Short mmCIF file of N, CA, C and O in Angstrom, two decimals:
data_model
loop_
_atom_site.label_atom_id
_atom_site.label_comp_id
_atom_site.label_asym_id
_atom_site.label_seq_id
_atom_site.Cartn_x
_atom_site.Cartn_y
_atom_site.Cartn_z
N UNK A 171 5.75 20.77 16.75
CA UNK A 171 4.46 20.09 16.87
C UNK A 171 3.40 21.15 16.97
O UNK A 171 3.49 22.15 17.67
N UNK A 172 2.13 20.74 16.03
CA UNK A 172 1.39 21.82 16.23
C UNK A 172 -0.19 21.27 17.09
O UNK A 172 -1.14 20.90 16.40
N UNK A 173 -0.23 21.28 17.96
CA UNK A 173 -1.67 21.00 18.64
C UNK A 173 -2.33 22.06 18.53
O UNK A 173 -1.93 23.19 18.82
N UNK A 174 -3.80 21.62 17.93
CA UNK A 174 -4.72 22.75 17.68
C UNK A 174 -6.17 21.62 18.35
O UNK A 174 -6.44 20.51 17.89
N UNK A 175 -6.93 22.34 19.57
CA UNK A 175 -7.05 21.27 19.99
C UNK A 175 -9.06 22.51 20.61
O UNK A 175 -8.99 23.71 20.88
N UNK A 176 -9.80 22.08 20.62
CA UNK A 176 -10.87 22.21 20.74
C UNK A 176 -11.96 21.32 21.75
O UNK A 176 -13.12 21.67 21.99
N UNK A 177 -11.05 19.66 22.42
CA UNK A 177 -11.30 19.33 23.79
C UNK A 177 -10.37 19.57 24.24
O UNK A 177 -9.25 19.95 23.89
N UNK A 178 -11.07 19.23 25.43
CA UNK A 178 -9.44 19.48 26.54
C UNK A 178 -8.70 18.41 27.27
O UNK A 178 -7.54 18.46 27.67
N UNK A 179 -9.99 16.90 27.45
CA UNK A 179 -9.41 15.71 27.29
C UNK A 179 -8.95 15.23 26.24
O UNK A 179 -8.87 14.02 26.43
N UNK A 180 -8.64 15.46 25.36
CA UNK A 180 -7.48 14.89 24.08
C UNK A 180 -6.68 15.89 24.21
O UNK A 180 -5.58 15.33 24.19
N UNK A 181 -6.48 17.12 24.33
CA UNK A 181 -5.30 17.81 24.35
C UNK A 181 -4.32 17.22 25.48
O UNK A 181 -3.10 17.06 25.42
N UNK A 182 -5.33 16.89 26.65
CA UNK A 182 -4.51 16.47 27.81
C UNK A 182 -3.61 15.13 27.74
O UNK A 182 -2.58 14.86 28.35
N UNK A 183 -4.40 14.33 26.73
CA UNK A 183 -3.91 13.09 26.43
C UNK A 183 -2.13 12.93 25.24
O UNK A 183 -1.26 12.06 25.20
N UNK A 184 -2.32 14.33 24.45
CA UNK A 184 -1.22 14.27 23.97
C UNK A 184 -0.12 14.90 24.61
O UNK A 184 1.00 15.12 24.14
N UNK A 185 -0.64 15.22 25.93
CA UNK A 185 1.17 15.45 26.72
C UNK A 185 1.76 14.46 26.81
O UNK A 185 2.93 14.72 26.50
N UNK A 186 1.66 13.42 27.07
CA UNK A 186 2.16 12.23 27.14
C UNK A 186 2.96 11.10 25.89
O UNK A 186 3.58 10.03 25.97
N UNK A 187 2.53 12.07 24.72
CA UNK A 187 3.16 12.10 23.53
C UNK A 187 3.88 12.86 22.87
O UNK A 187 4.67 12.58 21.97
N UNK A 188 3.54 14.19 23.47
CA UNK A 188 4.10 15.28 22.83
C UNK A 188 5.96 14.93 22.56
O UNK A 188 6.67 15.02 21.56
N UNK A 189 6.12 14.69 23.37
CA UNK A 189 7.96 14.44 23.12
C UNK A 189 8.29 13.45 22.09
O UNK A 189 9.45 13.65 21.72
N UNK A 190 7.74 12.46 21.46
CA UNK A 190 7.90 11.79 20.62
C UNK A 190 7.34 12.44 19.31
O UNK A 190 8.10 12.75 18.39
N UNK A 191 5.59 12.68 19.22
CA UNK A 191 5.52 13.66 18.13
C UNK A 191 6.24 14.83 18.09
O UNK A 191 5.96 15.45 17.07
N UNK A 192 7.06 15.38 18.79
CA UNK A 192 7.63 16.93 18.65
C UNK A 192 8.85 15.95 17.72
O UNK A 192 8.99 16.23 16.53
N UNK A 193 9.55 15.00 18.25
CA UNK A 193 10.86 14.78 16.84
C UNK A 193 10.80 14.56 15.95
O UNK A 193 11.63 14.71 15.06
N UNK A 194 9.15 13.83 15.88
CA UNK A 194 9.44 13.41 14.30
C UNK A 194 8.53 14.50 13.50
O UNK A 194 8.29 14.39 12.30
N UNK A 195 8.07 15.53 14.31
CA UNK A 195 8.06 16.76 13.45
C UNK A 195 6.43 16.53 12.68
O UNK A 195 6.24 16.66 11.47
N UNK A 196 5.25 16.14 13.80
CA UNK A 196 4.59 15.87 13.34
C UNK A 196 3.42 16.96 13.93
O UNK A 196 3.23 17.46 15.04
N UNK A 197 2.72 17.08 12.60
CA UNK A 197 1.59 18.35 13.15
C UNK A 197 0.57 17.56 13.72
O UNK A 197 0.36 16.48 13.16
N UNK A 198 -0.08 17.84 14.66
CA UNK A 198 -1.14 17.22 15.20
C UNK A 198 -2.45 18.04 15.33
O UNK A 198 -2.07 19.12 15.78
N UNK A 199 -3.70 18.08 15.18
CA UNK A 199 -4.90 18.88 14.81
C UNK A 199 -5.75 18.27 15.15
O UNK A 199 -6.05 17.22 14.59
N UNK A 200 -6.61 18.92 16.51
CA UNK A 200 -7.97 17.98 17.04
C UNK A 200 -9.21 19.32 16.65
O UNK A 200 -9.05 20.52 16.44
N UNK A 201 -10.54 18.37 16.69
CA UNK A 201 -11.47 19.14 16.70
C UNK A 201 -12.30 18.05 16.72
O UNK A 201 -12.31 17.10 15.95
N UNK A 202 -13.21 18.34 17.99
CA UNK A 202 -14.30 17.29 18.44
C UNK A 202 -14.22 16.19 18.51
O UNK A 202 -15.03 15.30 18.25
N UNK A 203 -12.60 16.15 19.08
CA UNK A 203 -12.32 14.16 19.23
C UNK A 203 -11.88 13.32 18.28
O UNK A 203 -11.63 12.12 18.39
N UNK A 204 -11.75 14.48 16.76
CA UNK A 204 -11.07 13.82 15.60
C UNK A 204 -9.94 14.64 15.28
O UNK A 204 -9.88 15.87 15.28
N UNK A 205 -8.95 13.70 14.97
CA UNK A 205 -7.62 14.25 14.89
C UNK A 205 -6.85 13.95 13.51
O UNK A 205 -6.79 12.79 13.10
N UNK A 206 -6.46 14.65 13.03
CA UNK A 206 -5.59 14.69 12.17
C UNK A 206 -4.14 14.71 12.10
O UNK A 206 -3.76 15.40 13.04
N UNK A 207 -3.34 14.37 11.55
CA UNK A 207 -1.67 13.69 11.59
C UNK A 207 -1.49 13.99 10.28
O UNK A 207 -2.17 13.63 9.32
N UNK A 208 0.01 15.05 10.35
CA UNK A 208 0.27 15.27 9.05
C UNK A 208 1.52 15.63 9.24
O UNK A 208 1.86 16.42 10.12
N UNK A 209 2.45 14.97 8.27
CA UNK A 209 4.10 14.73 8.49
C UNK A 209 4.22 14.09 8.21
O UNK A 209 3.31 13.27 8.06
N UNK A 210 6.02 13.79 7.75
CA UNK A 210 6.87 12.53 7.74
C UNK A 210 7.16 11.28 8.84
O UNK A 210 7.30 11.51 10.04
N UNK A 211 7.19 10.74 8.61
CA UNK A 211 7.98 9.73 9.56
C UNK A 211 8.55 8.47 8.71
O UNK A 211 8.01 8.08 7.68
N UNK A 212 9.91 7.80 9.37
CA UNK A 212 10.39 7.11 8.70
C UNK A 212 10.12 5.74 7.89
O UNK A 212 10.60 5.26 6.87
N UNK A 213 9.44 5.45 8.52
CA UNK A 213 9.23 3.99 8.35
C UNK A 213 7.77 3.74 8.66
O UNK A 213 7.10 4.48 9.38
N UNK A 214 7.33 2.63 8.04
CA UNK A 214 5.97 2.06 8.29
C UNK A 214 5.20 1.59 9.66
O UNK A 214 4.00 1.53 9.89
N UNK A 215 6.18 1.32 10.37
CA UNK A 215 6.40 0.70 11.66
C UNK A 215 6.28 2.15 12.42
O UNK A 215 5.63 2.19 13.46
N UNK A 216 6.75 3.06 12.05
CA UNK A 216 6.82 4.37 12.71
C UNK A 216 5.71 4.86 12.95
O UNK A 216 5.32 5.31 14.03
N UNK A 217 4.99 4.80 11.70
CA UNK A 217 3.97 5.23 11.19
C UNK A 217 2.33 4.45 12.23
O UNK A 217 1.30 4.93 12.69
N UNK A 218 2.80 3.44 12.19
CA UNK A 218 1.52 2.80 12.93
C UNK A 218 2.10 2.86 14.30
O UNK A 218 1.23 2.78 15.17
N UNK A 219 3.36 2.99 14.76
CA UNK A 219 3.08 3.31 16.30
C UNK A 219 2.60 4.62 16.58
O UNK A 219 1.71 4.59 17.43
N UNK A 220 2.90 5.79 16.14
CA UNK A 220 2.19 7.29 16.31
C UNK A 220 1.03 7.07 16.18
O UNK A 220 0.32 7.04 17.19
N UNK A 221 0.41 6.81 14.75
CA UNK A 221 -1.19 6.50 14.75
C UNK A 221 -2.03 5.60 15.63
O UNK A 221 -3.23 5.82 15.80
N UNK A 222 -1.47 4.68 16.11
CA UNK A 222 -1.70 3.55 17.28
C UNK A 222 -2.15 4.44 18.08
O UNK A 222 -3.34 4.76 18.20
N UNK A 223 -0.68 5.15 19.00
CA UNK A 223 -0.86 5.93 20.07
C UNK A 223 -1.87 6.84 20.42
O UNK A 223 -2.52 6.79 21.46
N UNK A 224 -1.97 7.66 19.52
CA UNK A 224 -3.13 8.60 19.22
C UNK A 224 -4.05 7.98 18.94
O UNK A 224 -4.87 8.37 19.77
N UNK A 225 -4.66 7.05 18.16
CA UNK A 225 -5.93 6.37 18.40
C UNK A 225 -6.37 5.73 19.60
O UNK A 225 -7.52 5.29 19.63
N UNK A 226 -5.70 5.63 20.51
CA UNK A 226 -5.53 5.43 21.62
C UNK A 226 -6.02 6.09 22.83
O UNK A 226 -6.67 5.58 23.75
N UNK A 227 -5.70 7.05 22.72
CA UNK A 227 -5.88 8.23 23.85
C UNK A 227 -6.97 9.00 24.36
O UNK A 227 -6.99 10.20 24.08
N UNK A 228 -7.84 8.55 25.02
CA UNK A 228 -8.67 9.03 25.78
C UNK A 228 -9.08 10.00 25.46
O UNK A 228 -8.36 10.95 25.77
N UNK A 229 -10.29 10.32 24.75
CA UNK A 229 -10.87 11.18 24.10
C UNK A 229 -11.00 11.18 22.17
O UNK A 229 -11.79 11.96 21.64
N UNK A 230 -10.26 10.37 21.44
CA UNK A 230 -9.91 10.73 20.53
C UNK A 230 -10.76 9.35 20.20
O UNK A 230 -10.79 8.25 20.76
N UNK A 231 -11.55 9.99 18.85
CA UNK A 231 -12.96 9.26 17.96
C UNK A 231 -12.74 8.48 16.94
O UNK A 231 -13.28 7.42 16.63
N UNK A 232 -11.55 9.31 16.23
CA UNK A 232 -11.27 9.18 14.82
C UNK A 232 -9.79 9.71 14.57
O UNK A 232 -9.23 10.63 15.17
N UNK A 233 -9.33 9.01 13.67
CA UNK A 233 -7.61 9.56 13.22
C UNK A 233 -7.73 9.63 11.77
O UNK A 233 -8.28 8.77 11.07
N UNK A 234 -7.19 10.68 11.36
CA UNK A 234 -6.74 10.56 9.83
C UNK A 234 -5.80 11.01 9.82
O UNK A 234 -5.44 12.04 10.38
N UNK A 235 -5.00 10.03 8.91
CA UNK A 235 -3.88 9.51 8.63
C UNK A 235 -3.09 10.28 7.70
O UNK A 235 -3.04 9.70 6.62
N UNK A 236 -2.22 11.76 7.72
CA UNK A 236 -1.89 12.18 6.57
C UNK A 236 -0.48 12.06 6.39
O UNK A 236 0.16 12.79 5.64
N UNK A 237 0.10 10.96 7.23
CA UNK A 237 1.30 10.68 7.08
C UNK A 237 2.11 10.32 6.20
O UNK A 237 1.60 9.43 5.53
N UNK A 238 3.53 10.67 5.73
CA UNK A 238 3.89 10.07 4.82
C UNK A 238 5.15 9.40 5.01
O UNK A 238 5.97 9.98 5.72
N UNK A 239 5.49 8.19 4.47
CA UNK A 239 6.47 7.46 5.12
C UNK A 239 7.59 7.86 4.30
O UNK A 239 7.33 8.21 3.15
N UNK A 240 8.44 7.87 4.57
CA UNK A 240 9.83 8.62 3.68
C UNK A 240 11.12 8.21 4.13
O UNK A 240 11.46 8.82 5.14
N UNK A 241 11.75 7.57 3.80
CA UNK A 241 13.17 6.60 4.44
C UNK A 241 14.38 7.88 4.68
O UNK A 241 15.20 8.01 5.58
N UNK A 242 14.15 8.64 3.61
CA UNK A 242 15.13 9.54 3.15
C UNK A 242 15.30 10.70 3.73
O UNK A 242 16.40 11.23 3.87
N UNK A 243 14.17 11.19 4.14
CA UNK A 243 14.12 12.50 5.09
C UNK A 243 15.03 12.77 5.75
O UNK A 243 15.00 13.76 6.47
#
């Protein structure tokens, strides 16, 4: 997992995720409360609970979505 993180309330907010984004091997990238998501994950369902979560989290403005869903991985 890569947190690159420029607040310190959204960095703080993805400890609480970090163990789930660390398996599915997802890079994570903040800057000014907007975050970026870029990786696999399996399924569609997968896909909107990570992005859920993180849109979620206290501090965070904006998500973009660079996920890609991939059964096969």
């Amino acid at each position: 997992v890569g947190v690159s993180s420029s607040a310190p309330q959204v960095s703080q907010a993805f400890q609480a995720l970090a163990a789930t984004v660390k398996e599915l091997g997802i890079t994570v990238e903040v800057e000014d409360g907007s975050v970026t998501l870029t990786g696999r994950v399996h399924s569609w369902q997968e896909r909107d609970s990570v992005v859920g979560a993180i849109a979620h989290a206290p501090g965070v403005q904006s998500v973009r979505d660079r996920l890609r869903v991939d059964p096969w991985f």
